[in-house]
Amino acid sequence: MTAFIIDGKARAAGWRLALKDEVAARLARGAPRPGLRVVIVGDHPPSRAYVRIKARVADELGIDGGIVELPTTITTDELLAVVEGLNADPAVHAMLVQLPLPPQVDVPRVLEAIDPAKDVDGFHPVNVGRLTNATRPDPAALLIPCTPLGCLDLLLAVHGEDGLAGKRAVVLGRSNIVGKPLATLLLSRDCTVAIAHSRTADPERLTVEADLLIAAIGRPELVRGSWIKPGATVIDVGVSRVADGTERGRLVGDVAFEEARAVAGTITPVPGGVGPMTVAMLMRNTLAAHALQTGILA
Ligand code: GUN
């Protein structure tokens, strides 16, 4: 079998088109222009690339997107003051602080300082708690972390709105950014969910039973063809750059793609799978935050 390859780039483009129309419709109804601020600390090259994409896509959609660049030497208190300023700014409906942050910064304090209504990453404990408590989390009413939301959207595109119930899902990785919220979302869709991580003995024993396998561990090509149940849906969240003799190297995921596509039923590529969906879901969350704050949909 050769797996069907999910075109995340095309699906994300569809989302962006719909969201651009939605921005125009809200402006036509007299709403203020949605504002998004992406805060970046220091010069971590992948983070800088991600935030540039986020601000550029925001602008494409008619959202007032801006990057707030801060020095790598910043203290927690200085960063908290920036967050408070954005909380208080009525032109800013949405914000995120790009992670990772330098070691001197108290990350939980910073994330907890963000107004939950503007927290488009969904990392504030209030939003995490709301997600955990929801029977069927509604992305229009609740800010849900962008990468898991994008993974769920791809899975719903493959399996249909009611097609995930009863499926065995294995999430590789237990991060607050992807693994844990994704497991929660899959549970809300009535999947049977297991989370495997760096201390899981013999993860392959779990993954070979998975109808849905989502890899979010950041270990290049760890998941081999032998880990995959024939016909499974495989979502690859990992992005790593590996040496290939060229100056830039090559982007690979957590899944050994060529081996996996020979076994899986459906698979996302890297690049062009989950990555563009994360950015599209950030824009979706920005409009959700804008609607919740302006009451434009009420
Ligand atoms: N670093 C890696 N992924 C993310 C994300 O989704 N949001 C933020 N803020 N930082 C990240």
XYZ file of C-alpha atoms and ligand atoms in Angstrom:
309
model
C 0.000 0.000 0.000
C 1.146 3.539 -0.619
C -0.390 5.994 1.765
C -2.539 8.930 0.738
C -0.527 12.077 1.495
C -2.474 14.779 3.320
C -1.774 18.174 1.774
C -1.637 20.338 4.891
C -0.439 23.268 2.818
C -3.590 23.181 0.667
C -5.919 22.720 3.629
C -4.245 25.603 5.465
C -4.621 27.764 2.338
C -8.358 27.003 2.371
C -8.580 28.085 5.993
C -6.675 31.298 5.282
C -9.027 32.151 2.420
C -12.113 31.636 4.602
C -10.580 33.614 7.465
C -9.638 36.470 5.149
C -13.288 36.674 4.063
C -14.342 36.636 7.709
C -12.005 39.549 8.542
C -13.435 41.554 5.624
C -17.003 40.772 6.725
C -16.320 41.929 10.283
C -14.678 45.157 9.096
C -17.658 45.796 6.827
C -19.898 45.465 9.887
C -17.882 48.135 11.664
C -15.711 45.976 13.901
C -12.194 47.180 14.735
C -9.404 45.529 12.774
C -8.261 42.376 14.618
C -4.817 42.902 16.165
C -2.233 40.182 16.861
C 1.142 40.701 18.558
C 3.814 38.020 18.496
C 6.462 38.505 21.168
C 9.905 37.073 20.523
C 12.846 37.137 22.900
C 16.386 36.734 21.595
C 17.597 35.386 18.280
C 16.751 31.657 18.243
C 16.763 31.235 14.431
C 13.821 28.788 14.038
C 11.670 30.953 16.360
C 12.507 34.056 14.352
C 11.430 32.296 11.166
C 8.155 31.114 12.777
C 7.204 34.558 14.099
C 7.924 36.204 10.753
C 5.546 33.741 9.080
C 2.875 34.349 11.739
C 3.017 38.144 11.303
C 3.096 37.893 7.494
C 0.081 35.575 7.314
C -1.811 37.837 9.720
C -1.212 40.796 7.422
C -2.297 38.755 4.376
C -5.634 38.120 6.069
C -6.220 41.767 6.976
C -5.262 41.267 10.618
C -2.983 43.935 12.100
C -0.050 41.607 12.836
C 3.086 42.812 14.574
C 6.253 41.370 16.050
C 7.529 42.625 19.407
C 11.263 41.907 19.470
C 12.982 41.815 22.840
C 16.605 41.260 23.880
C 17.795 37.836 25.027
C 18.971 39.403 28.329
C 15.427 40.444 29.334
C 14.311 39.751 32.925
C 11.019 38.142 33.885
C 9.766 41.462 35.276
C 10.622 43.324 32.084
C 8.810 40.725 29.993
C 5.819 40.845 32.364
C 5.667 44.623 31.812
C 5.503 44.079 28.029
C 2.714 41.508 28.433
C 0.783 43.885 30.716
C 1.108 46.614 28.095
C -0.383 44.346 25.433
C -3.127 43.203 27.823
C -4.109 46.851 28.285
C -3.961 47.797 24.586
C -7.503 47.748 23.103
C -6.088 47.444 19.549
C -4.507 44.108 20.510
C -7.071 41.299 20.609
C -4.577 38.447 20.470
C -1.029 37.793 21.599
C 1.497 35.051 22.097
C 4.982 34.797 23.505
C 7.071 32.551 21.300
C 8.749 29.666 23.132
C 11.400 28.692 24.072
C 12.407 31.607 26.318
C 15.925 32.144 27.715
C 16.670 30.272 30.965
C 16.492 33.331 33.267
C 12.810 33.885 32.362
C 10.102 32.330 34.540
C 7.927 30.839 31.764
C 4.841 29.907 33.853
C 4.704 33.439 35.317
C 4.828 34.949 31.832
C 2.155 32.625 30.413
C -0.088 33.251 33.429
C 0.250 37.016 32.968
C -1.351 36.928 29.498
C -5.027 37.914 29.521
C -6.792 34.547 28.905
C -9.118 36.318 26.433
C -6.091 37.296 24.293
C -4.153 34.037 24.783
C -4.255 32.685 21.217
C -1.746 29.940 22.063
C -4.180 28.571 24.640
C -1.330 28.114 27.135
C -2.835 30.079 30.055
C -3.961 27.743 32.876
C -7.517 29.090 32.566
C -7.679 28.036 28.923
C -5.918 24.722 29.648
C -8.482 24.061 32.375
C -11.412 24.996 30.147
C -10.092 22.641 27.449
C -9.662 19.829 29.944
C -13.154 20.294 31.368
C -14.986 20.652 28.056
C -16.943 17.664 26.787
C -16.619 18.859 23.182
C -14.290 21.909 23.088
C -15.579 24.562 20.677
C -12.754 26.479 18.915
C -15.068 29.464 18.454
C -15.665 29.779 22.192
C -12.369 28.594 23.651
C -8.724 29.268 22.772
C -7.165 25.867 22.019
C -3.422 25.367 21.331
C -2.793 25.833 17.614
C -0.777 22.754 16.658
C -3.156 20.252 18.323
C -6.113 22.108 16.802
C -4.484 21.799 13.383
C -3.823 18.072 13.909
C -7.459 17.527 14.900
C -8.643 19.441 11.832
C -6.538 17.184 9.582
C -7.849 14.054 11.321
C -11.441 15.273 10.925
C -10.750 15.969 7.238
C -9.613 12.358 6.777
C -12.124 10.558 8.991
C -15.164 12.851 9.035
C -16.842 14.707 11.887
C -18.004 11.479 13.607
C -15.263 9.223 12.281
C -12.815 9.342 15.176
C -15.048 7.714 17.814
C -13.669 4.427 19.070
C -10.356 4.762 17.235
C -7.166 3.888 19.074
C -4.968 6.987 19.122
C -1.351 7.019 20.241
C 0.277 10.384 20.851
C 4.073 10.314 20.973
C 5.163 13.214 23.198
C 3.701 14.791 26.326
C 4.479 18.478 25.887
C 2.107 21.216 27.016
C 2.286 22.644 23.486
C 1.235 19.525 21.564
C 1.034 16.120 23.265
C -1.139 16.830 26.288
C -3.705 19.143 24.632
C -3.915 16.850 21.593
C -4.626 13.848 23.812
C -7.412 15.891 25.437
C -8.897 16.830 22.049
C -8.809 13.207 20.856
C -10.488 12.077 24.057
C -13.224 14.641 23.422
C -13.758 12.943 20.045
C -14.213 9.587 21.808
C -10.873 8.096 20.835
C -9.109 5.632 23.126
C -5.940 7.575 23.831
C -2.456 6.593 24.963
C 0.459 8.973 25.405
C 3.959 7.566 24.980
C 7.081 9.529 25.906
C 10.805 9.258 26.528
C 10.315 6.954 29.531
C 7.819 4.641 27.836
C 9.248 1.130 27.579
C 8.900 -0.273 24.065
C 6.678 2.430 22.499
C 6.476 0.376 19.307
C 4.218 -2.102 21.133
C 1.690 0.701 21.532
C 2.085 2.306 18.131
C 1.523 -0.893 16.134
C -2.014 -0.948 17.543
C -2.730 2.703 16.743
C -5.374 3.611 14.169
C -4.204 7.212 14.621
C -0.534 7.859 15.323
C 0.589 11.385 16.083
C 4.319 11.951 16.538
C 5.387 15.094 18.431
C 8.688 14.272 20.059
C 11.269 16.189 18.030
C 13.416 13.123 17.330
C 14.203 12.948 13.610
C 12.779 9.843 11.928
C 12.397 7.898 15.182
C 9.165 6.298 13.991
C 9.969 3.564 11.504
C 7.723 1.670 9.134
C 7.652 -1.283 11.558
C 6.011 0.974 14.223
C 2.934 1.591 12.097
C -0.293 -0.392 11.866
C -1.139 -1.086 8.216
C -3.670 1.487 7.018
C -3.185 3.819 10.000
C -3.410 7.600 9.811
C -0.045 9.149 10.695
C 0.325 12.810 11.646
C 3.908 14.027 11.902
C 4.361 17.151 14.027
C 8.161 16.994 14.241
C 10.420 19.294 12.266
C 14.171 18.758 12.468
C 16.993 19.803 10.210
C 19.445 16.989 9.467
C 22.738 17.030 7.590
C 22.522 15.883 3.979
C 25.764 17.247 2.569
C 24.202 20.603 1.631
C 24.800 23.804 3.581
C 21.213 24.064 4.876
C 20.585 20.376 5.445
C 17.180 18.751 4.975
C 13.932 19.075 6.948
C 12.589 15.796 8.308
C 9.831 14.858 10.706
C 9.645 12.413 13.598
C 8.536 9.741 11.120
C 10.756 8.011 8.557
C 8.484 9.133 5.721
C 9.368 6.736 2.897
C 9.123 3.668 5.148
C 5.940 4.908 6.786
C 4.099 5.731 3.576
C 4.531 2.117 2.463
C 2.518 0.954 5.500
C 0.180 3.786 6.535
C -3.177 4.546 4.960
C -2.760 8.310 5.211
C 0.230 10.416 6.233
C 1.283 14.051 6.533
C 4.538 15.164 4.888
C 7.266 17.357 6.414
C 7.331 20.116 5.349
C 3.825 20.859 4.081
C 1.794 18.917 6.646
C 1.125 20.187 10.154
C 3.320 23.339 9.989
C 1.048 25.474 7.782
C -1.979 24.261 9.760
C -0.487 25.615 13.002
C -0.269 29.094 11.484
C -3.797 28.863 10.038
C -5.164 27.810 13.450
C -3.384 30.780 15.060
C -5.352 33.035 12.727
C -8.544 31.114 13.535
C -7.853 31.692 17.241
C -7.112 35.362 16.603
C -10.571 35.766 15.085
C -12.104 33.795 17.955
C -10.392 36.138 20.446
C -11.531 39.175 18.410
C -15.131 37.949 18.384
C -15.142 37.177 22.095
C -13.776 40.638 22.929
C -15.782 42.736 20.477
C -19.016 40.716 20.570
C -19.118 40.996 16.768
C -20.769 37.582 16.401
C -23.270 38.106 19.215
N 7.201 27.118 20.092
C 6.923 26.007 19.377
N 5.608 25.937 19.095
C 5.036 27.023 19.649
C 3.707 27.508 19.698
O 2.757 26.909 19.180
N 3.530 28.672 20.366
C 4.558 29.333 20.972
N 4.292 30.450 21.620
N 5.801 28.906 20.949
C 6.038 27.760 20.286
